[in-house]
PDB file of N, CA and C in Angstrom:
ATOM      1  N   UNK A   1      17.031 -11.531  -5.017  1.00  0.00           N
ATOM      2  CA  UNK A   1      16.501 -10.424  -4.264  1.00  0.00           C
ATOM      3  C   UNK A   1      15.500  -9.653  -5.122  1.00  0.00           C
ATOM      4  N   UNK A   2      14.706  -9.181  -4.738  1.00  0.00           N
ATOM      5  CA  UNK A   2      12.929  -8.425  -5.084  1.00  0.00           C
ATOM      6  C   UNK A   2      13.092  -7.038  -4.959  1.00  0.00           C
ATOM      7  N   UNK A   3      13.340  -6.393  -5.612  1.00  0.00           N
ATOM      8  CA  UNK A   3      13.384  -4.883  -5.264  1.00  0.00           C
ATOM      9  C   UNK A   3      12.000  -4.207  -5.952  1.00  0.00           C
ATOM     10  N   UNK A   4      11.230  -3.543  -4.981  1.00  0.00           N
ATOM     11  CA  UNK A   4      10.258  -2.948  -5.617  1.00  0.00           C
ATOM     12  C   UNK A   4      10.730  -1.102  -5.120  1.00  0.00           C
ATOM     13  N   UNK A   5       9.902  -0.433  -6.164  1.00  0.00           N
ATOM     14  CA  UNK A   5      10.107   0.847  -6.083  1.00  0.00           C
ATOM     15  C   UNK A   5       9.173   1.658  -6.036  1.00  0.00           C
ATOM     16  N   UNK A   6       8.338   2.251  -4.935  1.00  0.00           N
ATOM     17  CA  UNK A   6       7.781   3.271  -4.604  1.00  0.00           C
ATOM     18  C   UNK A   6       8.228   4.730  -4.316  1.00  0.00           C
ATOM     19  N   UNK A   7       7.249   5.929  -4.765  1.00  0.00           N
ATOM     20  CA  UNK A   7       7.086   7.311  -5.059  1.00  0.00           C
ATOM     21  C   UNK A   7       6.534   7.415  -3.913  1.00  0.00           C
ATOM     22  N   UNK A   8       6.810   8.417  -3.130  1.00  0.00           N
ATOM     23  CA  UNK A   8       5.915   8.896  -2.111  1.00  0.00           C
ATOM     24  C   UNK A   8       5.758  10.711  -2.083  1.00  0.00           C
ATOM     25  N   UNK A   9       4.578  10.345  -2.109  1.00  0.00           N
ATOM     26  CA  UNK A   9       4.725  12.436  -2.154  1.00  0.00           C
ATOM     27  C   UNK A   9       4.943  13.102  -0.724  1.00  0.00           C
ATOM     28  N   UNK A  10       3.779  14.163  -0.658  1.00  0.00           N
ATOM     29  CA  UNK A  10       3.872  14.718   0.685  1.00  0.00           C
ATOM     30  C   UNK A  10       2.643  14.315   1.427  1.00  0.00           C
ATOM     31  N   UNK A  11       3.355  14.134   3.088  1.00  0.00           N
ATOM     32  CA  UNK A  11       1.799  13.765   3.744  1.00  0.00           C
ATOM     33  C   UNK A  11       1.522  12.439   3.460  1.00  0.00           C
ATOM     34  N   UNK A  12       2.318  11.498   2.858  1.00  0.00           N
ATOM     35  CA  UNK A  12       2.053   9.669   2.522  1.00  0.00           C
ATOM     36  C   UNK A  12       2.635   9.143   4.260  1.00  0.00           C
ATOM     37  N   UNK A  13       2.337   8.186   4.167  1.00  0.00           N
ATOM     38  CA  UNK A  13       2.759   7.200   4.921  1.00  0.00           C
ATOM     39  C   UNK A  13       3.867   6.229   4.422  1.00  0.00           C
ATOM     40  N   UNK A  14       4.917   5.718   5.171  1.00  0.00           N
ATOM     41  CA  UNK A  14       5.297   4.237   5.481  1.00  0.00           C
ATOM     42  C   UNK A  14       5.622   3.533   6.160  1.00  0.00           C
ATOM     43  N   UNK A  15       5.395   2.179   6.376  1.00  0.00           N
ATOM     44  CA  UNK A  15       5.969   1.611   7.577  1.00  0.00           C
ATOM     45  C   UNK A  15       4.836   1.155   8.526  1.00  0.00           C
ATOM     46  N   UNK A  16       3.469   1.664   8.048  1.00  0.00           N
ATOM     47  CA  UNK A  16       2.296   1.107   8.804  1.00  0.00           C
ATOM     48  C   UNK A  16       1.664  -0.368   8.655  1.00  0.00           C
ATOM     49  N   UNK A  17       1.923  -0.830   7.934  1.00  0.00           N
ATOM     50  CA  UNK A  17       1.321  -2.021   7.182  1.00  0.00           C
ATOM     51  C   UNK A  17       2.287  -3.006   8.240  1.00  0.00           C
ATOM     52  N   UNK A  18       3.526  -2.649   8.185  1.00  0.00           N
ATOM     53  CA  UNK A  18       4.162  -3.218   9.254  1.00  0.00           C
ATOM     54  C   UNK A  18       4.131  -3.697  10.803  1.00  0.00           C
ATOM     55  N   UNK A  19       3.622  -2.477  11.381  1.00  0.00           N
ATOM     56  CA  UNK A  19       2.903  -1.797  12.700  1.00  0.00           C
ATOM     57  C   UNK A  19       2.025  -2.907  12.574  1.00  0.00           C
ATOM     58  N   UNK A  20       0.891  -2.548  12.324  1.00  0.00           N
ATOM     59  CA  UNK A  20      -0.181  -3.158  12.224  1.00  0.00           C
ATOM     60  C   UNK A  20      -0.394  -4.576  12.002  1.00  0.00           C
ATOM     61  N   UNK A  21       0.787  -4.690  11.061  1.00  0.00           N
ATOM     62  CA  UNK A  21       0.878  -6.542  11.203  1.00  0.00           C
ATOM     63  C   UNK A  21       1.775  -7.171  12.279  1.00  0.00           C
ATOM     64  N   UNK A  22       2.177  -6.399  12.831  1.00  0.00           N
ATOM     65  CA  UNK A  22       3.758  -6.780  13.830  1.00  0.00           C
ATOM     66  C   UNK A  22       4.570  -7.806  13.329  1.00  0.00           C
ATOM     67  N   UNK A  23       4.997  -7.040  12.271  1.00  0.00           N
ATOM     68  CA  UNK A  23       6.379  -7.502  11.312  1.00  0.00           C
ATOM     69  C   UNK A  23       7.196  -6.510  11.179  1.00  0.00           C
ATOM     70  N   UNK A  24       8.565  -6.962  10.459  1.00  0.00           N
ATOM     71  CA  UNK A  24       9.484  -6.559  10.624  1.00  0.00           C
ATOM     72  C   UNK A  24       9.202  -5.783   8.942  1.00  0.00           C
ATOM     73  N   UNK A  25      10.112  -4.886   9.047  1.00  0.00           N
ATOM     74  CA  UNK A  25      10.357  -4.495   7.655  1.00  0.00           C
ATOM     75  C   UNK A  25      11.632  -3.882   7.466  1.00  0.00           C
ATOM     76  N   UNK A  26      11.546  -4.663   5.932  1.00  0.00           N
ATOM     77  CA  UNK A  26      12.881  -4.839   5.464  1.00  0.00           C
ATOM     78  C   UNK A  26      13.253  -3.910   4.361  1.00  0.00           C
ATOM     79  N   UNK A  27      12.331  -2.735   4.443  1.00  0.00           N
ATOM     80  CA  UNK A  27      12.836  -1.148   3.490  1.00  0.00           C
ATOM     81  C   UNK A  27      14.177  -0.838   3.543  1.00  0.00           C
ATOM     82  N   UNK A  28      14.467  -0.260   2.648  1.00  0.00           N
ATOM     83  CA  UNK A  28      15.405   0.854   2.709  1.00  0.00           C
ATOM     84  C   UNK A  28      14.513   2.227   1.787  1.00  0.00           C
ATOM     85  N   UNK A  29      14.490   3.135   2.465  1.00  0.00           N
ATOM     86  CA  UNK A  29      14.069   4.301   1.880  1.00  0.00           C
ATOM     87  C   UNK A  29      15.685   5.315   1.413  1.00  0.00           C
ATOM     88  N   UNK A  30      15.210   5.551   0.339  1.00  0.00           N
ATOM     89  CA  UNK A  30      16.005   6.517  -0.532  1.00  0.00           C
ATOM     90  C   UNK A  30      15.107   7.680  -0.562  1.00  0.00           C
ATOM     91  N   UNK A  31      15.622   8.837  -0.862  1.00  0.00           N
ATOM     92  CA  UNK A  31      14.988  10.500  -1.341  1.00  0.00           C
ATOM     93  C   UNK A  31      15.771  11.008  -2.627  1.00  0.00           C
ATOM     94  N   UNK A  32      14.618  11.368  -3.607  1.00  0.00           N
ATOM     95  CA  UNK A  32      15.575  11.902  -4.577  1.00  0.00           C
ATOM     96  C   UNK A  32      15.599  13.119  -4.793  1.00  0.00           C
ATOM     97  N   UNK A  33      15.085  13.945  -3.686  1.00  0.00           N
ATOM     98  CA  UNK A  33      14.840  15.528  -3.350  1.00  0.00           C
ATOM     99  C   UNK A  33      14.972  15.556  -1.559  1.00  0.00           C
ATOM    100  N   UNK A  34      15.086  16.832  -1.282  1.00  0.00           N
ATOM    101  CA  UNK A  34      15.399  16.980   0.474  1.00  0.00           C
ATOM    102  C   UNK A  34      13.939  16.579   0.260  1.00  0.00           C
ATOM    103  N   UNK A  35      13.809  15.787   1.904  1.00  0.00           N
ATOM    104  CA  UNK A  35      12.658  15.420   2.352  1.00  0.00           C
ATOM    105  C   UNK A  35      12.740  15.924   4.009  1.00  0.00           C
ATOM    106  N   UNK A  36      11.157  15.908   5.242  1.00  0.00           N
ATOM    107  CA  UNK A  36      11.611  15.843   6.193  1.00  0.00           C
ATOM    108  C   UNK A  36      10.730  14.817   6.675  1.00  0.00           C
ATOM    109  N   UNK A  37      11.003  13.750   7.364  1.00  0.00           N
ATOM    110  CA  UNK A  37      10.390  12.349   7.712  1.00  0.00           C
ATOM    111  C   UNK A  37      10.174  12.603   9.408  1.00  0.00           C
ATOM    112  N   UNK A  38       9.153  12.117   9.564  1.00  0.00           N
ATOM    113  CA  UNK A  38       9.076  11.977  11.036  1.00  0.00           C
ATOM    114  C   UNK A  38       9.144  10.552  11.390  1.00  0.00           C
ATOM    115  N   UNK A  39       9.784  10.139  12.844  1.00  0.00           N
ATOM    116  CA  UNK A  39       9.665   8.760  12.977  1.00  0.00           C
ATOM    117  C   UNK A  39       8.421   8.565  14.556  1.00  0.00           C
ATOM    118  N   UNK A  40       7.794   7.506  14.299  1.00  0.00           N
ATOM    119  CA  UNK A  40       6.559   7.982  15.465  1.00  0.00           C
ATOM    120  C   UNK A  40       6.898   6.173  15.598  1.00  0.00           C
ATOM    121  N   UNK A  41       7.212   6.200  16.967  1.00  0.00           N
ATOM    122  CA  UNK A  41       7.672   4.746  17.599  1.00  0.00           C
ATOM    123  C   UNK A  41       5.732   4.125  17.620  1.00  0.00           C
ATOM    124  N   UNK A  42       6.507   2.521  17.493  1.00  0.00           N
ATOM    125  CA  UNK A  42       5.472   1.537  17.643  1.00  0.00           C
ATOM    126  C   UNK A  42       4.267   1.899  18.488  1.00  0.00           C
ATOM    127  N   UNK A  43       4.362   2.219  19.804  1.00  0.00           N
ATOM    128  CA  UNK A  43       3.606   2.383  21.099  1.00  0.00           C
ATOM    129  C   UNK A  43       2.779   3.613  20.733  1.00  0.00           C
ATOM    130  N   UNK A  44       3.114   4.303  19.957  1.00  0.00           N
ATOM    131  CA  UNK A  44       2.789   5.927  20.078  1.00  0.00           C
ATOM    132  C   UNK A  44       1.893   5.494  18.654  1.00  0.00           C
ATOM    133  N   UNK A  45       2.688   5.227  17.872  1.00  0.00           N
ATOM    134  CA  UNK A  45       1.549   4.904  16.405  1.00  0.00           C
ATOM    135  C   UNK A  45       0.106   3.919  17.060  1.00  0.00           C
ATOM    136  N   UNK A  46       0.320   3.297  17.347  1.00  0.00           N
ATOM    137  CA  UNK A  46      -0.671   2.264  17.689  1.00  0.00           C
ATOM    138  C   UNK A  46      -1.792   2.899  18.693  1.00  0.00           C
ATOM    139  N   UNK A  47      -1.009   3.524  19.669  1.00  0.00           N
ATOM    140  CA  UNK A  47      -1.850   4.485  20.627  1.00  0.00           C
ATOM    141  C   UNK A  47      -2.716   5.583  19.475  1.00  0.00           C
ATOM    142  N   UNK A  48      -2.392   6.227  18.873  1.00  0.00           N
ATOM    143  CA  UNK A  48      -2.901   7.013  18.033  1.00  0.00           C
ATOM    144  C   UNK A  48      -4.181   6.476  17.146  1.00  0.00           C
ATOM    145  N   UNK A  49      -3.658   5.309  16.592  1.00  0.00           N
ATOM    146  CA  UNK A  49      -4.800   4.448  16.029  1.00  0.00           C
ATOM    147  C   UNK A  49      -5.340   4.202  16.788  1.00  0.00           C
ATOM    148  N   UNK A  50      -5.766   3.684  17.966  1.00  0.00           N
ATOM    149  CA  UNK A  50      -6.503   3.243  18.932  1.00  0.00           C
ATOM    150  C   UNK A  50      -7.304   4.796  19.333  1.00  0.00           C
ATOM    151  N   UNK A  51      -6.827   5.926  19.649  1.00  0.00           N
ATOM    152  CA  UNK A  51      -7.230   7.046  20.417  1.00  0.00           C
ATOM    153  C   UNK A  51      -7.630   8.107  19.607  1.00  0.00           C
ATOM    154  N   UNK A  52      -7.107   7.980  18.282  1.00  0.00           N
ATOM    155  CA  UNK A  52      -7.218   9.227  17.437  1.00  0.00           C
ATOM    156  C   UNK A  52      -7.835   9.145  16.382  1.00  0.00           C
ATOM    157  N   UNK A  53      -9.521   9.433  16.139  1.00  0.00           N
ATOM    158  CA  UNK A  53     -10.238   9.110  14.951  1.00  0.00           C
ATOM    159  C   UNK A  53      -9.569   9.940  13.965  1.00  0.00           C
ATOM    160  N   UNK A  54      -9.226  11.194  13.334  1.00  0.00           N
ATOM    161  CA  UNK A  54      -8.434  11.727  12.444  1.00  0.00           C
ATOM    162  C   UNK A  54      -7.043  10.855  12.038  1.00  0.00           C
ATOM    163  N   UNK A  55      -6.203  10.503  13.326  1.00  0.00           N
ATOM    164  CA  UNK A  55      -5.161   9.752  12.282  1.00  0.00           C
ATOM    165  C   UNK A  55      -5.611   8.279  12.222  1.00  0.00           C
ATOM    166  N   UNK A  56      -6.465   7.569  12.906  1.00  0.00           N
ATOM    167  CA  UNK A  56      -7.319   6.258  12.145  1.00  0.00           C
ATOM    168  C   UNK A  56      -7.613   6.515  10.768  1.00  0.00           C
ATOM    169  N   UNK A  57      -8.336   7.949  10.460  1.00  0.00           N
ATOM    170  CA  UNK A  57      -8.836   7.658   9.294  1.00  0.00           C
ATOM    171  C   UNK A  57      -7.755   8.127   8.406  1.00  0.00           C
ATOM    172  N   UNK A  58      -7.181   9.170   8.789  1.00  0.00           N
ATOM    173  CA  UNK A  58      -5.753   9.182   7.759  1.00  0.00           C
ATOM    174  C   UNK A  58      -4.984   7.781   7.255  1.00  0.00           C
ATOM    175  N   UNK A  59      -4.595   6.864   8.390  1.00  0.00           N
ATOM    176  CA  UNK A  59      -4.140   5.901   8.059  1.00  0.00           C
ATOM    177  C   UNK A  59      -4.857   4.781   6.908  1.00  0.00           C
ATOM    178  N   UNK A  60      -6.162   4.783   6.986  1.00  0.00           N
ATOM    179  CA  UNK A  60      -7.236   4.273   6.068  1.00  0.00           C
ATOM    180  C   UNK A  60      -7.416   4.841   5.037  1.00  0.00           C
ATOM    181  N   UNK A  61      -7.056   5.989   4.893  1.00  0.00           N
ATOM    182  CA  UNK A  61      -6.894   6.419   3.678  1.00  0.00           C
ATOM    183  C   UNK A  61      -5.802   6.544   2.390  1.00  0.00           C
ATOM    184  N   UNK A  62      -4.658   6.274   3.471  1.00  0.00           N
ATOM    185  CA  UNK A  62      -3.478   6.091   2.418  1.00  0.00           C
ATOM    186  C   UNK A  62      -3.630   4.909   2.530  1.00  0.00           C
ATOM    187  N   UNK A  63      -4.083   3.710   2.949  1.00  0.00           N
ATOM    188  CA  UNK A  63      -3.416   2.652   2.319  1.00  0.00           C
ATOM    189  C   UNK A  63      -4.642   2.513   1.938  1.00  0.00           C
ATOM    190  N   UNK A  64      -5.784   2.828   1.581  1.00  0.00           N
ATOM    191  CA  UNK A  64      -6.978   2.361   0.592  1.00  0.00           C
ATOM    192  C   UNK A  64      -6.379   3.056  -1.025  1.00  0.00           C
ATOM    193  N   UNK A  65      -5.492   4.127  -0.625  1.00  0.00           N
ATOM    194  CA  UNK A  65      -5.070   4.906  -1.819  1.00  0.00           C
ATOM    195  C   UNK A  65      -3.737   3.900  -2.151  1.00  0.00           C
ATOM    196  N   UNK A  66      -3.052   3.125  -1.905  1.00  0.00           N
ATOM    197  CA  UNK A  66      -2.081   2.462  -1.782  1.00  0.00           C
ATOM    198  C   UNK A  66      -2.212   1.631  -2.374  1.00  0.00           C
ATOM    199  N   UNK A  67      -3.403   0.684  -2.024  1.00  0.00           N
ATOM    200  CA  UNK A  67      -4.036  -0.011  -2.905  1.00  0.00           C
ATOM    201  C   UNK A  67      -4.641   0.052  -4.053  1.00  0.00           C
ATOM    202  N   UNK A  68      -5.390   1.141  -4.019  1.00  0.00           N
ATOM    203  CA  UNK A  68      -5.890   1.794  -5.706  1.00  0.00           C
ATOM    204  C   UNK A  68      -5.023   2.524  -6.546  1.00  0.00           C
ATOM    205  N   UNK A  69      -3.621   2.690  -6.070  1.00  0.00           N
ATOM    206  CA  UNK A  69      -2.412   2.727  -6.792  1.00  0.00           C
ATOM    207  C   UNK A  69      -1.715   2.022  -7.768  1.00  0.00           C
ATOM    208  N   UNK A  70      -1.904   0.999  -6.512  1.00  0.00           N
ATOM    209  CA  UNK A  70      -1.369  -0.610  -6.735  1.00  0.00           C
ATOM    210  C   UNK A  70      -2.386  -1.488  -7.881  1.00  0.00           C
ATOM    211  N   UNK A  71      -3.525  -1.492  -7.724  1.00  0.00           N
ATOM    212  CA  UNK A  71      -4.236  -2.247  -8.716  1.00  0.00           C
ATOM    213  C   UNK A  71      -3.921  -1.420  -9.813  1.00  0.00           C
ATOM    214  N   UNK A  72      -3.882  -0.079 -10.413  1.00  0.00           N
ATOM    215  CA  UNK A  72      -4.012   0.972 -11.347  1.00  0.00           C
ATOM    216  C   UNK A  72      -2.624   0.419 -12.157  1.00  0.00           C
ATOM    217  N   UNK A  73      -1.579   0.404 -11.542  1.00  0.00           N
ATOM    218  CA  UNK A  73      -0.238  -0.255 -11.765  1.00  0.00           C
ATOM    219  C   UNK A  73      -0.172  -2.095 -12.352  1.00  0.00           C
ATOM    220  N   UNK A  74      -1.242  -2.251 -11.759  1.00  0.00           N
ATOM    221  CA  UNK A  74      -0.981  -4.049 -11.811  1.00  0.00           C
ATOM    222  C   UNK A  74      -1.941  -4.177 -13.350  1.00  0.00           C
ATOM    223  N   UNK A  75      -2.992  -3.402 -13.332  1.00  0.00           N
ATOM    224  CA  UNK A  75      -4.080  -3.344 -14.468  1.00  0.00           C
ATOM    225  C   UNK A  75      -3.180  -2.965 -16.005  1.00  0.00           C
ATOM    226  N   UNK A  76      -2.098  -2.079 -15.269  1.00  0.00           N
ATOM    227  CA  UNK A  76      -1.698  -1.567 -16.834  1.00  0.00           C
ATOM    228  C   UNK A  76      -0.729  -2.756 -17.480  1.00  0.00           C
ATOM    229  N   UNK A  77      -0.146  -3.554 -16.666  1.00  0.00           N
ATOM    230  CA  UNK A  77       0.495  -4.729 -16.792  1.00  0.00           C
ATOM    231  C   UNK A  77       0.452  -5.999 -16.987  1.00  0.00           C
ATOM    232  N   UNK A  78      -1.410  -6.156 -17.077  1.00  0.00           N
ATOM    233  CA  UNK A  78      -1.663  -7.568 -17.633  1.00  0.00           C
ATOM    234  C   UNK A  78      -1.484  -7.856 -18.860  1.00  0.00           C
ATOM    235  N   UNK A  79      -1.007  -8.712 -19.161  1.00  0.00           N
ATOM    236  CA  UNK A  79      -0.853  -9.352 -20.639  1.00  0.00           C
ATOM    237  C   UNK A  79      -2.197  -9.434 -21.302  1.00  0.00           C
ATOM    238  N   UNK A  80      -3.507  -9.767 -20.692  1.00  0.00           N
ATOM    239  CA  UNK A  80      -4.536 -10.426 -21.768  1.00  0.00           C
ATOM    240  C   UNK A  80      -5.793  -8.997 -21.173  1.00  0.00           C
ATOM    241  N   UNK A  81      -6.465  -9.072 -22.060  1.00  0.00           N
ATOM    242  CA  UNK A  81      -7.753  -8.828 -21.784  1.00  0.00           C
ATOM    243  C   UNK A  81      -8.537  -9.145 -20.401  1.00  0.00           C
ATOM    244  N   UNK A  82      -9.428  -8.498 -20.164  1.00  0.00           N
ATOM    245  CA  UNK A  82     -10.809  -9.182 -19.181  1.00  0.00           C
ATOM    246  C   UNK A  82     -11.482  -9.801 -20.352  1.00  0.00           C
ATOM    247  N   UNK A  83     -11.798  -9.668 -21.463  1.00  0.00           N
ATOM    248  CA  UNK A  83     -12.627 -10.536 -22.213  1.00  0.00           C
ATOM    249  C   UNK A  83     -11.859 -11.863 -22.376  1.00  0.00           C
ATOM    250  N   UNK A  84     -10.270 -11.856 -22.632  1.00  0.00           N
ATOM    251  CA  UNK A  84      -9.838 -13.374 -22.702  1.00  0.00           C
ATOM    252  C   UNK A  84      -9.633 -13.863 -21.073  1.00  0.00           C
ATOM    253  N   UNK A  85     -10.273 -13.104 -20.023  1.00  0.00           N
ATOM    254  CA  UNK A  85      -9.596 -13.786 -19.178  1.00  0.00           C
ATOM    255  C   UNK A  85     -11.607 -14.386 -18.751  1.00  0.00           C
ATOM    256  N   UNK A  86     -11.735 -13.608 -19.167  1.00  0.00           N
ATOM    257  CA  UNK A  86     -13.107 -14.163 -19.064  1.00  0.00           C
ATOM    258  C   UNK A  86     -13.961 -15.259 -19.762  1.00  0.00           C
ATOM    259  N   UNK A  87     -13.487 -15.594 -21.084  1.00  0.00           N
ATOM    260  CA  UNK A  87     -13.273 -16.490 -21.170  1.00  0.00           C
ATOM    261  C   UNK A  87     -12.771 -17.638 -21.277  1.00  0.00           C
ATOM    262  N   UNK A  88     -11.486 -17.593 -20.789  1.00  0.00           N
ATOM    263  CA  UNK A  88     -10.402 -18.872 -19.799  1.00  0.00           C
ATOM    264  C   UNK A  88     -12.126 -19.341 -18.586  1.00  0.00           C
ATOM    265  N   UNK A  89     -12.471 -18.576 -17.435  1.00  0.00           N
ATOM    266  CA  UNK A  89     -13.280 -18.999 -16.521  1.00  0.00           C
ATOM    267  C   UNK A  89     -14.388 -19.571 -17.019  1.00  0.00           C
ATOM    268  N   UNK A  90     -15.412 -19.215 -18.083  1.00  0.00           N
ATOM    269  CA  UNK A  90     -16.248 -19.795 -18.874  1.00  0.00           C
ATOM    270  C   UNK A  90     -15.979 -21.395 -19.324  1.00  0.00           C
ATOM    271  N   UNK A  91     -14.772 -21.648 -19.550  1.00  0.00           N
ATOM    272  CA  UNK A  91     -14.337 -22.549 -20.115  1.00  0.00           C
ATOM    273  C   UNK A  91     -14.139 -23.626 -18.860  1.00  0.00           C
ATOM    274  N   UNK A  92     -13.892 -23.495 -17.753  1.00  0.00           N
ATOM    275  CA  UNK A  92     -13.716 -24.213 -16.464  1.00  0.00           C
ATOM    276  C   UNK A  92     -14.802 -24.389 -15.701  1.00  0.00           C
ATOM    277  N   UNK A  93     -16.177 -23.298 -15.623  1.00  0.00           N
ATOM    278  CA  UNK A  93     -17.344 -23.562 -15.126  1.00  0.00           C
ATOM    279  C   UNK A  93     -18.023 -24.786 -15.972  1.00  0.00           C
ATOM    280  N   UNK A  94     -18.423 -24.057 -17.402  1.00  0.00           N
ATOM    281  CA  UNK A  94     -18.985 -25.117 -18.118  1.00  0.00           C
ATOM    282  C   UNK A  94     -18.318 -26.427 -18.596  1.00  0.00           C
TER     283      UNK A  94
END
């Protein structure tokens, strides 16, 4: 089993990536402070994206931030360089 662990502040999203792909998800959310969560059913999220340029672009914005999280996290965790990885590819072109 894969357990990953995400921080969410205030005003984040989750559970859209899901929506949007029409998959299931297999979270469990924990809080390690009171939180208050809203739950906004499938039909109603999707309607919103479809009808509502403010939460379209809200939604585009946390997960563009989600992602530049995510690389920021993945970057601090490579083992090698961009210069050795750059030249590993040098070595396969030529």
């Amino acid at each position: 089993m894969i357990l990953y662990k995400s921080f969410f502040g205030e005003g984040e999203l989750f559970g859209e990536i899901e929506i949007i792909n029409e998959s299931l998800s297999f979270c469990a959310i924990e809080s390690i402070s009171d939180v208050v969560v809203y739950k906004i059913s499938k039909i109603h999220f999707s309607e919103l994206l479809e009808n509502d340029k403010k939460f379209n672009r809200l939604v585009i914005k946390t997960m563009a931030n989600k992602i530049k999280n995510k690389a920021i996290r993945h970057s601090h965790n490579q083992p090698h360089s961009i210069k050795i990885k750059f030249i590993e590819i040098r070595k396969i072109v030529f």
